[in-house]
mmCIF file of C-alpha atoms in Angstrom:
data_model
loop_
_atom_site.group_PDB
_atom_site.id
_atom_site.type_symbol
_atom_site.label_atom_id
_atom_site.label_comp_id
_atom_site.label_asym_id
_atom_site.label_seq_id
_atom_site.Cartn_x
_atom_site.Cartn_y
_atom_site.Cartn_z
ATOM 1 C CA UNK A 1 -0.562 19.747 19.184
ATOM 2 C CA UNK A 2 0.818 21.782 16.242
ATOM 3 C CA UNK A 3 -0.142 20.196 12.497
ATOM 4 C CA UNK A 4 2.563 17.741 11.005
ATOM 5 C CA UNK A 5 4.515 19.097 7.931
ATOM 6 C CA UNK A 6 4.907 17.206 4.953
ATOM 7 C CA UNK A 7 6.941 17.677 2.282
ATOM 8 C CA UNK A 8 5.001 16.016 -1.238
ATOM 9 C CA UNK A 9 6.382 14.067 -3.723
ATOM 10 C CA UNK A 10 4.429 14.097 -7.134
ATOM 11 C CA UNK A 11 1.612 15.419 -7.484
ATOM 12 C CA UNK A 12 -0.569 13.172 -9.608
ATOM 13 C CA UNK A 13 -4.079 11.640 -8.599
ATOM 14 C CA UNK A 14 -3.052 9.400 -5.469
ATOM 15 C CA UNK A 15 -1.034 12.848 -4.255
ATOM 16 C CA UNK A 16 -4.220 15.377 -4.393
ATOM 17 C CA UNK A 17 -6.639 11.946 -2.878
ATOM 18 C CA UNK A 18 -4.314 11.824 -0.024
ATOM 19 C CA UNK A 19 -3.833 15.458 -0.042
ATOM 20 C CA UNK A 20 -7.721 16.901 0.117
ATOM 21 C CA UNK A 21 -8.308 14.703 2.809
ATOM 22 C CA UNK A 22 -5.425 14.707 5.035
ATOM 23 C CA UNK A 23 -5.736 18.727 5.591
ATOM 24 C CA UNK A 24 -9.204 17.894 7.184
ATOM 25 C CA UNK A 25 -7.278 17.025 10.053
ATOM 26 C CA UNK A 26 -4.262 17.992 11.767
ATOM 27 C CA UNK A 27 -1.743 17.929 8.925
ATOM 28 C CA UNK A 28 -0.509 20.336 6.356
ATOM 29 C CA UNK A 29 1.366 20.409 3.282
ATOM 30 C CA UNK A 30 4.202 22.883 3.474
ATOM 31 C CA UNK A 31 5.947 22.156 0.004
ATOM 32 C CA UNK A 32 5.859 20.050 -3.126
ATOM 33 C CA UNK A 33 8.303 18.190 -5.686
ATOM 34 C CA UNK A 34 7.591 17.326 -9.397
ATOM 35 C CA UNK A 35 9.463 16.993 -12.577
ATOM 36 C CA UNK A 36 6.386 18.618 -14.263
ATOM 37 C CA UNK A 37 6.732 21.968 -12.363
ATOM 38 C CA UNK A 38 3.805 22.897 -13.999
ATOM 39 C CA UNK A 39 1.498 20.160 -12.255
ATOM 40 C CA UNK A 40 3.653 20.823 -8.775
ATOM 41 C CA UNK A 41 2.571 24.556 -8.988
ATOM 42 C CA UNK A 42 -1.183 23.911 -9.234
ATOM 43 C CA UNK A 43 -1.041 21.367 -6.463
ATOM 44 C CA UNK A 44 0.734 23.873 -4.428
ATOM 45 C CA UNK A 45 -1.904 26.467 -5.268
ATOM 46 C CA UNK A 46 -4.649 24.243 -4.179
ATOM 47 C CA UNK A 47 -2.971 23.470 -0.454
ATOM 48 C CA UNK A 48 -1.193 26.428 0.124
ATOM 49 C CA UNK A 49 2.014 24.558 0.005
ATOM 50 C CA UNK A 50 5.089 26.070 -2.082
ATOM 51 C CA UNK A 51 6.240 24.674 -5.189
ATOM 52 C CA UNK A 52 10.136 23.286 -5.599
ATOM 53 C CA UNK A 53 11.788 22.170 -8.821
ATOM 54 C CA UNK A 54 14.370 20.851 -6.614
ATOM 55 C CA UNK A 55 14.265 17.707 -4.612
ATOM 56 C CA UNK A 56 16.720 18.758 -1.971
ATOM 57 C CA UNK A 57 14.916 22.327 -1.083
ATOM 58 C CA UNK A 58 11.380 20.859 -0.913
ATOM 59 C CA UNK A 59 12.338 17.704 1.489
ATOM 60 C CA UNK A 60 15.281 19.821 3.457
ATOM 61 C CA UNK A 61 13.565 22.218 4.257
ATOM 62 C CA UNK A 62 12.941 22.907 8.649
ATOM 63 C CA UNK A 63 9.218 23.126 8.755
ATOM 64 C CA UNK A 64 9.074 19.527 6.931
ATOM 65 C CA UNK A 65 8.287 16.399 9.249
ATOM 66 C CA UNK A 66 7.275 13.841 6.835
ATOM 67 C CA UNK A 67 7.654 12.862 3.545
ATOM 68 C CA UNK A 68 5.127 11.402 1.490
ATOM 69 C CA UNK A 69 6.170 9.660 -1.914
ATOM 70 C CA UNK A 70 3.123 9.848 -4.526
ATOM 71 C CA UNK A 71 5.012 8.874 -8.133
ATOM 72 C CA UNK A 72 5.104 5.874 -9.927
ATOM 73 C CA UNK A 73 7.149 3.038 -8.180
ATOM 74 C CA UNK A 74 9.511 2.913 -10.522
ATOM 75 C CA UNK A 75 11.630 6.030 -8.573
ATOM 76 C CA UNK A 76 10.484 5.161 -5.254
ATOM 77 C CA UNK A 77 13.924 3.911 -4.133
ATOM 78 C CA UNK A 78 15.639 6.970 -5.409
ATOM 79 C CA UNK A 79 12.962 8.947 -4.212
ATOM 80 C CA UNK A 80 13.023 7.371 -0.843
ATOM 81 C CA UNK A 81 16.436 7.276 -0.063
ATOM 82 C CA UNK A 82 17.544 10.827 -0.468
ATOM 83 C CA UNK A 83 14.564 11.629 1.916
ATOM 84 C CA UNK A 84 15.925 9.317 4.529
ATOM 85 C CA UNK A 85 19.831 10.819 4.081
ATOM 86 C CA UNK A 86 18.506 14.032 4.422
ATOM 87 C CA UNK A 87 17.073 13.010 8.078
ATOM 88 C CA UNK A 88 12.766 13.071 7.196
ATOM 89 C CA UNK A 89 11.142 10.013 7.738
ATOM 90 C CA UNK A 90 9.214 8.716 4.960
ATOM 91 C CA UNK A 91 5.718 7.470 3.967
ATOM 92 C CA UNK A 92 6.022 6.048 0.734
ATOM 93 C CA UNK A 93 3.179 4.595 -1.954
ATOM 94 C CA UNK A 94 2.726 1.137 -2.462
ATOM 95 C CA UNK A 95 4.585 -1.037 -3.498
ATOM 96 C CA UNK A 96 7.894 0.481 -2.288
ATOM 97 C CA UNK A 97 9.969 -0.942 -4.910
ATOM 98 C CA UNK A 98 9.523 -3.372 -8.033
ATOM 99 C CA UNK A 99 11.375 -6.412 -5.873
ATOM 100 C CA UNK A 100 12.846 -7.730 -3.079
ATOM 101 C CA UNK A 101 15.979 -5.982 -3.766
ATOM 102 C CA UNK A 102 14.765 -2.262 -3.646
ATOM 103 C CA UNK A 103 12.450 -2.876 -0.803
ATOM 104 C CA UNK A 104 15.972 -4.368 0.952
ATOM 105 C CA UNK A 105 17.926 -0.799 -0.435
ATOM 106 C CA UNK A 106 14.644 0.898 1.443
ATOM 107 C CA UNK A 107 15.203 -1.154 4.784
ATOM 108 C CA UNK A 108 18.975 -0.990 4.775
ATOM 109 C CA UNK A 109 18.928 2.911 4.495
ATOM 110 C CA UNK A 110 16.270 3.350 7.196
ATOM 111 C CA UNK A 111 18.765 1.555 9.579
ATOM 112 C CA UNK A 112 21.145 3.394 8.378
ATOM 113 C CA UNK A 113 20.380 6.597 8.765
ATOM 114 C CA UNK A 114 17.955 5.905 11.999
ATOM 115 C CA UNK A 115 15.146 7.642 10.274
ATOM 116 C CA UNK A 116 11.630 6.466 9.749
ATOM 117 C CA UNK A 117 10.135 4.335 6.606
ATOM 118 C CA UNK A 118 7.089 3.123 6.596
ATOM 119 C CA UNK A 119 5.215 1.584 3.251
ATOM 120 C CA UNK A 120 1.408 3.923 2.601
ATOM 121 C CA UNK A 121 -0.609 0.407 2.755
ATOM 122 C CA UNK A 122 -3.747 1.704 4.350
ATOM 123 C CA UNK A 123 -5.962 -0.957 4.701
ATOM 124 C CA UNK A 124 -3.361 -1.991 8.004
ATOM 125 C CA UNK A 125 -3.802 1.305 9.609
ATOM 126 C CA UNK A 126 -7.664 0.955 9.350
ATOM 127 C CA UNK A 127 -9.404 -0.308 12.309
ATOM 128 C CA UNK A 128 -11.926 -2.441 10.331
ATOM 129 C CA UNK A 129 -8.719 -4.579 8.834
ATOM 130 C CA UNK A 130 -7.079 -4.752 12.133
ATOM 131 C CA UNK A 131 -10.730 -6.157 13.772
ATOM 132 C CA UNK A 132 -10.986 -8.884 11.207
ATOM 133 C CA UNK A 133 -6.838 -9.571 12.016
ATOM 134 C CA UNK A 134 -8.346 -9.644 15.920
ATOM 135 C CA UNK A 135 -11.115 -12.173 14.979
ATOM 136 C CA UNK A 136 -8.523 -14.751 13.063
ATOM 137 C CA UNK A 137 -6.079 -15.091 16.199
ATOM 138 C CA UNK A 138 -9.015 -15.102 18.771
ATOM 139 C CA UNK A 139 -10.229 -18.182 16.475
ATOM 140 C CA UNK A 140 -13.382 -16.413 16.782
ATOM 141 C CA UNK A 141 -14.457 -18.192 13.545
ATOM 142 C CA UNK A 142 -12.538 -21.625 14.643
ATOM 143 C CA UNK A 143 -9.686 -22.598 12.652
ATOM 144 C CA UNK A 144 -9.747 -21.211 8.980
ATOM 145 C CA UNK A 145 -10.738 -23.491 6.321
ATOM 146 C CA UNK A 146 -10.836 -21.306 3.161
ATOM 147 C CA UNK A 147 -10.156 -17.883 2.306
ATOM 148 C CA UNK A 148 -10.948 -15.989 -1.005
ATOM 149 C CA UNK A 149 -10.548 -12.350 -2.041
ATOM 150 C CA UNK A 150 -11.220 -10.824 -5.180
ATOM 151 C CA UNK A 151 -10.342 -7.293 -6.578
ATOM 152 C CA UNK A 152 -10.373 -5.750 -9.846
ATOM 153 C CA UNK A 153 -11.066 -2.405 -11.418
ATOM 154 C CA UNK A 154 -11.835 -1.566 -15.140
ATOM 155 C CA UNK A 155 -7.646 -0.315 -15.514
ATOM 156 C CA UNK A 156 -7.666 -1.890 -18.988
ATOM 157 C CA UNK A 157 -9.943 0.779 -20.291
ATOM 158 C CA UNK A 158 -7.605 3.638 -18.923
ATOM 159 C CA UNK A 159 -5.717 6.123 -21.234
ATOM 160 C CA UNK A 160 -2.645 3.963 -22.872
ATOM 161 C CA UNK A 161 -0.181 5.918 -21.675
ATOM 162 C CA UNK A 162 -1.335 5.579 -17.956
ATOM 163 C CA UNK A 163 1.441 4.159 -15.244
ATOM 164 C CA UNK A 164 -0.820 1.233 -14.771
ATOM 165 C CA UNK A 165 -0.816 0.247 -18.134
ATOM 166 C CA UNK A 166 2.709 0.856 -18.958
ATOM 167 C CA UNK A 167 5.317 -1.682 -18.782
ATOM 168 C CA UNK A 168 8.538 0.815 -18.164
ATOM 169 C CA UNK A 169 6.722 2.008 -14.970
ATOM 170 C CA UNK A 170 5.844 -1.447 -13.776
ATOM 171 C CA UNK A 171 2.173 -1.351 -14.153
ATOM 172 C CA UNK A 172 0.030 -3.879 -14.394
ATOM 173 C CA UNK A 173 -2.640 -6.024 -11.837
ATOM 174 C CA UNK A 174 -0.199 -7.141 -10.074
ATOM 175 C CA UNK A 175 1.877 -4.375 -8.281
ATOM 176 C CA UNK A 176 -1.074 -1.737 -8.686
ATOM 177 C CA UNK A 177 -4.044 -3.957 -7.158
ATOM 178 C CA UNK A 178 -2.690 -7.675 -6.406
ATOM 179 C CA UNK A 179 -0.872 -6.320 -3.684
ATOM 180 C CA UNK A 180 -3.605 -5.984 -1.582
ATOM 181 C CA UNK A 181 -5.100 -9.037 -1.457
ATOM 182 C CA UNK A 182 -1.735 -10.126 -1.109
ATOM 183 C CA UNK A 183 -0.525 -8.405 2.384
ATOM 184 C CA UNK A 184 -4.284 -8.827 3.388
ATOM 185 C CA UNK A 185 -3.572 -12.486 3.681
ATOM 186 C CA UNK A 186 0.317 -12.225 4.549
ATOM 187 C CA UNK A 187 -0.716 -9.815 7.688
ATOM 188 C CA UNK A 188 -3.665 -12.617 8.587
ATOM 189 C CA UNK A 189 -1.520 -15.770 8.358
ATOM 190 C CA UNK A 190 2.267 -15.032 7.692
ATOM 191 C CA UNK A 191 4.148 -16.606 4.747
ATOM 192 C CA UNK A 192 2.666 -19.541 2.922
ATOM 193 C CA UNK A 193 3.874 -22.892 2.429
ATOM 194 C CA UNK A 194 3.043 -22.878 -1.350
ATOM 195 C CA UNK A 195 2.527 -19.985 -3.646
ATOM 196 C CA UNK A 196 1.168 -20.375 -7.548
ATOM 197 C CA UNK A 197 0.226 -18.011 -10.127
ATOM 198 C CA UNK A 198 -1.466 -18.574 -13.166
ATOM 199 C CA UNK A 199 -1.955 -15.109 -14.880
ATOM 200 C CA UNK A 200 -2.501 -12.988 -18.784
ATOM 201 C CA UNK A 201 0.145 -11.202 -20.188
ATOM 202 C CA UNK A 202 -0.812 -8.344 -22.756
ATOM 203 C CA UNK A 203 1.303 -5.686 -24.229
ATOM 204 C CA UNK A 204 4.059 -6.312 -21.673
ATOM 205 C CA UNK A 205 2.157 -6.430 -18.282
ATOM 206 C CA UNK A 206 0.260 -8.622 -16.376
ATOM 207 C CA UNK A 207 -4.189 -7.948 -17.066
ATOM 208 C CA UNK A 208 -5.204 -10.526 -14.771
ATOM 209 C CA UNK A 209 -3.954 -13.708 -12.154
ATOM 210 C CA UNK A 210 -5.252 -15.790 -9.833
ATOM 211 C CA UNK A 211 -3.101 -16.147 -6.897
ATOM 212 C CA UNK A 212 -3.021 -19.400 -4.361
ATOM 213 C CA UNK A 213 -1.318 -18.959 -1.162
ATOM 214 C CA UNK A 214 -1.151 -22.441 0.715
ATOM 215 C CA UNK A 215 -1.113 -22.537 4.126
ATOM 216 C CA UNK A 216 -1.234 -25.849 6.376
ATOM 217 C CA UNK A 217 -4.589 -26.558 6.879
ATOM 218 C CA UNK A 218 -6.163 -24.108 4.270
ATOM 219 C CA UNK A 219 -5.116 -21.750 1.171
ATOM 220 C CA UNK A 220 -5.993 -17.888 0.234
ATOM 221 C CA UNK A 221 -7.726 -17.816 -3.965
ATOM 222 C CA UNK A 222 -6.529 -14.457 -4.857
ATOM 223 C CA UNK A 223 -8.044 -12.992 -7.893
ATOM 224 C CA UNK A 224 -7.467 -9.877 -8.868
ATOM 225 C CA UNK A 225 -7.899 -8.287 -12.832
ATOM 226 C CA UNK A 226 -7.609 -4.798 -14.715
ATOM 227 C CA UNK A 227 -10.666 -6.077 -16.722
ATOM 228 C CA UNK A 228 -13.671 -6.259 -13.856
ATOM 229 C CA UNK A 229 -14.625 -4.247 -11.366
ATOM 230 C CA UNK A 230 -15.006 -6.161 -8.035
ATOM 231 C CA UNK A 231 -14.208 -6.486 -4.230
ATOM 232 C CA UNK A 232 -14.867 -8.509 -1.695
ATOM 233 C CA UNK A 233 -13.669 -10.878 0.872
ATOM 234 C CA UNK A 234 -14.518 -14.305 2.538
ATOM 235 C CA UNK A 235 -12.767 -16.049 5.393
ATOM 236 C CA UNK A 236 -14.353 -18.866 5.733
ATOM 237 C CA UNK A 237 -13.862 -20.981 9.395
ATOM 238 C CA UNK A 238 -14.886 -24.529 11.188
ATOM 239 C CA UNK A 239 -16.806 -22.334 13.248
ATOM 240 C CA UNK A 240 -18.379 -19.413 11.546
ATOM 241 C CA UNK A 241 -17.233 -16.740 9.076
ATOM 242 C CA UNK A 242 -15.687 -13.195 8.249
ATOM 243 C CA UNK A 243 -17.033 -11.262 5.500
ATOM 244 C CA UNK A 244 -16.376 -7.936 3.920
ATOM 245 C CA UNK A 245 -18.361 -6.083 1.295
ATOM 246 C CA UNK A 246 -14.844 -4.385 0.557
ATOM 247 C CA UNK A 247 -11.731 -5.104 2.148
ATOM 248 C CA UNK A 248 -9.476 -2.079 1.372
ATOM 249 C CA UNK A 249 -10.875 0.422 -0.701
ATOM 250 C CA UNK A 250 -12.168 2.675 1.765
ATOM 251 C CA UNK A 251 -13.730 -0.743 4.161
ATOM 252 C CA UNK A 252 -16.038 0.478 6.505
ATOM 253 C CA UNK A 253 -17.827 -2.943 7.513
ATOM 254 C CA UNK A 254 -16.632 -6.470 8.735
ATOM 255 C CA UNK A 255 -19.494 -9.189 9.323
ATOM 256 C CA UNK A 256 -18.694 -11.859 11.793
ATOM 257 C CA UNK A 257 -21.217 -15.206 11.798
ATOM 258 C CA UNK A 258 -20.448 -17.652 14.671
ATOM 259 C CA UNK A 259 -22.469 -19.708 16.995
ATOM 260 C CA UNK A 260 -23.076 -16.757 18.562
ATOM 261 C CA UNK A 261 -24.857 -15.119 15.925
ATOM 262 C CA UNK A 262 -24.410 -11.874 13.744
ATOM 263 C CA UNK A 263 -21.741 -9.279 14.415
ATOM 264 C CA UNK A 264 -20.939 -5.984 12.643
ATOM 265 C CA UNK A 265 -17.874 -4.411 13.198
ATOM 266 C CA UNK A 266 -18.027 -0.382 11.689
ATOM 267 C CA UNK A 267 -14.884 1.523 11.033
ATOM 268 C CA UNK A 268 -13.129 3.889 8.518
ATOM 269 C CA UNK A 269 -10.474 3.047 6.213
ATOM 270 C CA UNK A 270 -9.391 6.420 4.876
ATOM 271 C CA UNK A 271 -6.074 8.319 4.509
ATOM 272 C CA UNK A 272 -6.672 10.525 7.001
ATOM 273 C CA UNK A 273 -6.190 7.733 9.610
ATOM 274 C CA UNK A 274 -2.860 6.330 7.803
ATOM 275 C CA UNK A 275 -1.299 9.918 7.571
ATOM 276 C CA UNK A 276 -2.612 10.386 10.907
ATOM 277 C CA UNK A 277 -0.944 7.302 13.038
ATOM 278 C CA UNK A 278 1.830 7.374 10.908
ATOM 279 C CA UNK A 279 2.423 10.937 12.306
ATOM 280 C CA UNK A 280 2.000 9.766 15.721
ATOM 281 C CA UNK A 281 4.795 6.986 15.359
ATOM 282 C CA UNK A 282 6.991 9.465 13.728
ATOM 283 C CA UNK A 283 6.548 11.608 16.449
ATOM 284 C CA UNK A 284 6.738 9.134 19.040
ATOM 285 C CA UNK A 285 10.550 8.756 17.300
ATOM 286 C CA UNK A 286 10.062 5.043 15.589
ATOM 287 C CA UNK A 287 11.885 4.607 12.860
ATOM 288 C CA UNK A 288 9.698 1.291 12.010
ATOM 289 C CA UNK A 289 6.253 1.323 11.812
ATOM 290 C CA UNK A 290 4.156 -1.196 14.543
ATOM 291 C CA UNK A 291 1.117 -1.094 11.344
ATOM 292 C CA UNK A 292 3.456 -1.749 8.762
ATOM 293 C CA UNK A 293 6.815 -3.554 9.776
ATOM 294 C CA UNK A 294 9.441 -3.973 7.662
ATOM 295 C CA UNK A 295 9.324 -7.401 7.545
ATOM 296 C CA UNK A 296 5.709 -7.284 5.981
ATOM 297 C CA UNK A 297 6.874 -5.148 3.380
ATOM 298 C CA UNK A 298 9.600 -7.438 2.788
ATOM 299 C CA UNK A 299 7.631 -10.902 2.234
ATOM 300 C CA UNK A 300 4.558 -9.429 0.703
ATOM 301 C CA UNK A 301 7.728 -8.251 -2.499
ATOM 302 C CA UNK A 302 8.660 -11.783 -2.190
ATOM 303 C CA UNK A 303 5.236 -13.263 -2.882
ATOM 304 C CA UNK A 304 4.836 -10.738 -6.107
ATOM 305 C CA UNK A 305 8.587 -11.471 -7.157
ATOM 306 C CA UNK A 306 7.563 -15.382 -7.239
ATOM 307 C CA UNK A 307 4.073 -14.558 -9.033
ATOM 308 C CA UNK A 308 5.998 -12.799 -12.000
ATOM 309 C CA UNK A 309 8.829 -15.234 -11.923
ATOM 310 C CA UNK A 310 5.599 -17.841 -12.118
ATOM 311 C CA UNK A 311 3.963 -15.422 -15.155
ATOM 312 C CA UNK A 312 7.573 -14.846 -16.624
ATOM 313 C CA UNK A 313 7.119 -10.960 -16.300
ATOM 314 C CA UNK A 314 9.665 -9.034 -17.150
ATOM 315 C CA UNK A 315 9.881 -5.317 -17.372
ATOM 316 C CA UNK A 316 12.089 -3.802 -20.072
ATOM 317 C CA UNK A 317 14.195 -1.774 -17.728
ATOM 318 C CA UNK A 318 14.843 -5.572 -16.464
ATOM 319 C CA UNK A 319 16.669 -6.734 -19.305
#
């Protein structure tokens, strides 16, 4: 089968991670968009794609397939959209939007125009997440009783100027790192009953929260932080237990304890394996994505849009 096209959109870290991995395998990057032309060139240099200070002649173009969006979510939407009118399906960074309202824009114009969007969340594309998601609805571990997840990176020490850091492009724990944790447990058990957030605001964005998702019978702790660096994840049943080392960032092991002893699930979470089946359903002509439906996008945007109301976090373009 002849190597799916895409068309690049920024070129920043997340674009040439994706990038030096993805041409391993049957993919290649045929062009590139980015206001700093400069940056755009070099990543075009280094994947033999071509360089385009124009949105429309990088993403129009006939030997592009796909779309990936790689800039700060902030322009997502924009970003997005014109890919989608232009006919190229789209596989667009996490989070989509900054609320509930963009990720609806996002939906409403892939119905639209009939043309595939599909949110980059790779830990649902990864076999090892999909295994543990297996495990919960075969009640291998019995009915859950307690989950807990906890992820944080040392962010706060980045430069000041970084996206994550900076409250005009929405950074902060929560959109850059809570929402994994966050669709980790919304993919496992759906939408919660209860949802509270108790987080620290500094210099206009959120450093740290813990976040409670309350189910029936059991509720998902959620802690995730700029100031730490941890990862792990507990699921915790009547009869046994699901643990992982690391849940997303690159998870390659799920441990299952039951009555009938030890089992160790190995896999790859990597972005050659999102780019990869996301191909596949393009190609397949979906214009949803089985891995990533709408409707998880959706809800997991409503979750964050309650934590901030909770935090009262407000971005400045918000006012």
């Amino acid at each position: 089968m002849s190597k799916f096209r895409w068309a690049y959109i920024g070129s920043g870290n997340i674009a040439n991670s994706t990038a030096k991995e993805i041409v391993k395998g049957n993919h290649v990057i045929t062009s590139v968009y980015g206001r700093n032309f400069d940056k755009a060139i070099d990543f075009a240099n280094k994947y033999n794609a071509q360089a385009f200070d124009n949105f429309d002649k990088a993403v129009g173009r006939d030997d592009v397939d796909g779309v990936y969006i790689a800039t700060p979510h902030t322009s997502h939407v924009d970003y997005a959209v014109r890919a989608m009118e232009l006919g190229k399906p789209v596989l667009c960074e996490k989070p989509v939007g900054v609320t509930t309202k963009d990720v609806d824009i996002l939906i409403d114009a892939a119905k639209r125009t009939q043309v595939y969007f599909c949110e980059a969340m790779w830990t649902w594309f990864s076999d090892v997440a999909l295994k543990v998601k297996e495990w919960v609805d075969t009640k291998a571990i019995g009915e859950i009783k307690d989950v807990t997840i906890n992820y944080a990176f040392p962010g706060i020490l980045m430069a000041k100027n970084s996206r994550v850091l900076t409250p005009s492009t929405a950074g902060g724990a929560l959109l850059d790192i809570g929402i994994y944790p966050i669709t980790y447990c919304y993919n496992l058990f759906g939408v919660p009953k209860n949802i509270t957030c108790k987080g620290t605001l500094k210099n206009g964005i959120d450093i740290k929260e813990t976040v409670v998702l309350e189910y029936d019978t059991f509720k998902c702790t959620l802690n995730m932080s700029l100031c730490a660096l941890k990862e792990d994840c507990l699921i915790k049943g009547s009869a046994g237990e699901i643990s992982l080392p690391v849940f997303f960032h690159m998870a390659s092991k799920a441990i299952l304890k039951n009555r009938n002893g030890k089992t160790v699930f190995n896999g790859k979470t990597d972005y050659l394996t999102e780019f990869t089946r996301a191909a596949e359903e393009i190609r397949a002509g979906k214009t949803e994505s089985e891995y990533i439906p709408f409707s998880a996008t959706r809800a997991c945007m409503e979750i964050m849009d309650e934590c901030r109301r909770q935090m009262n976090l407000v971005y400045p373009f918000e006012n």
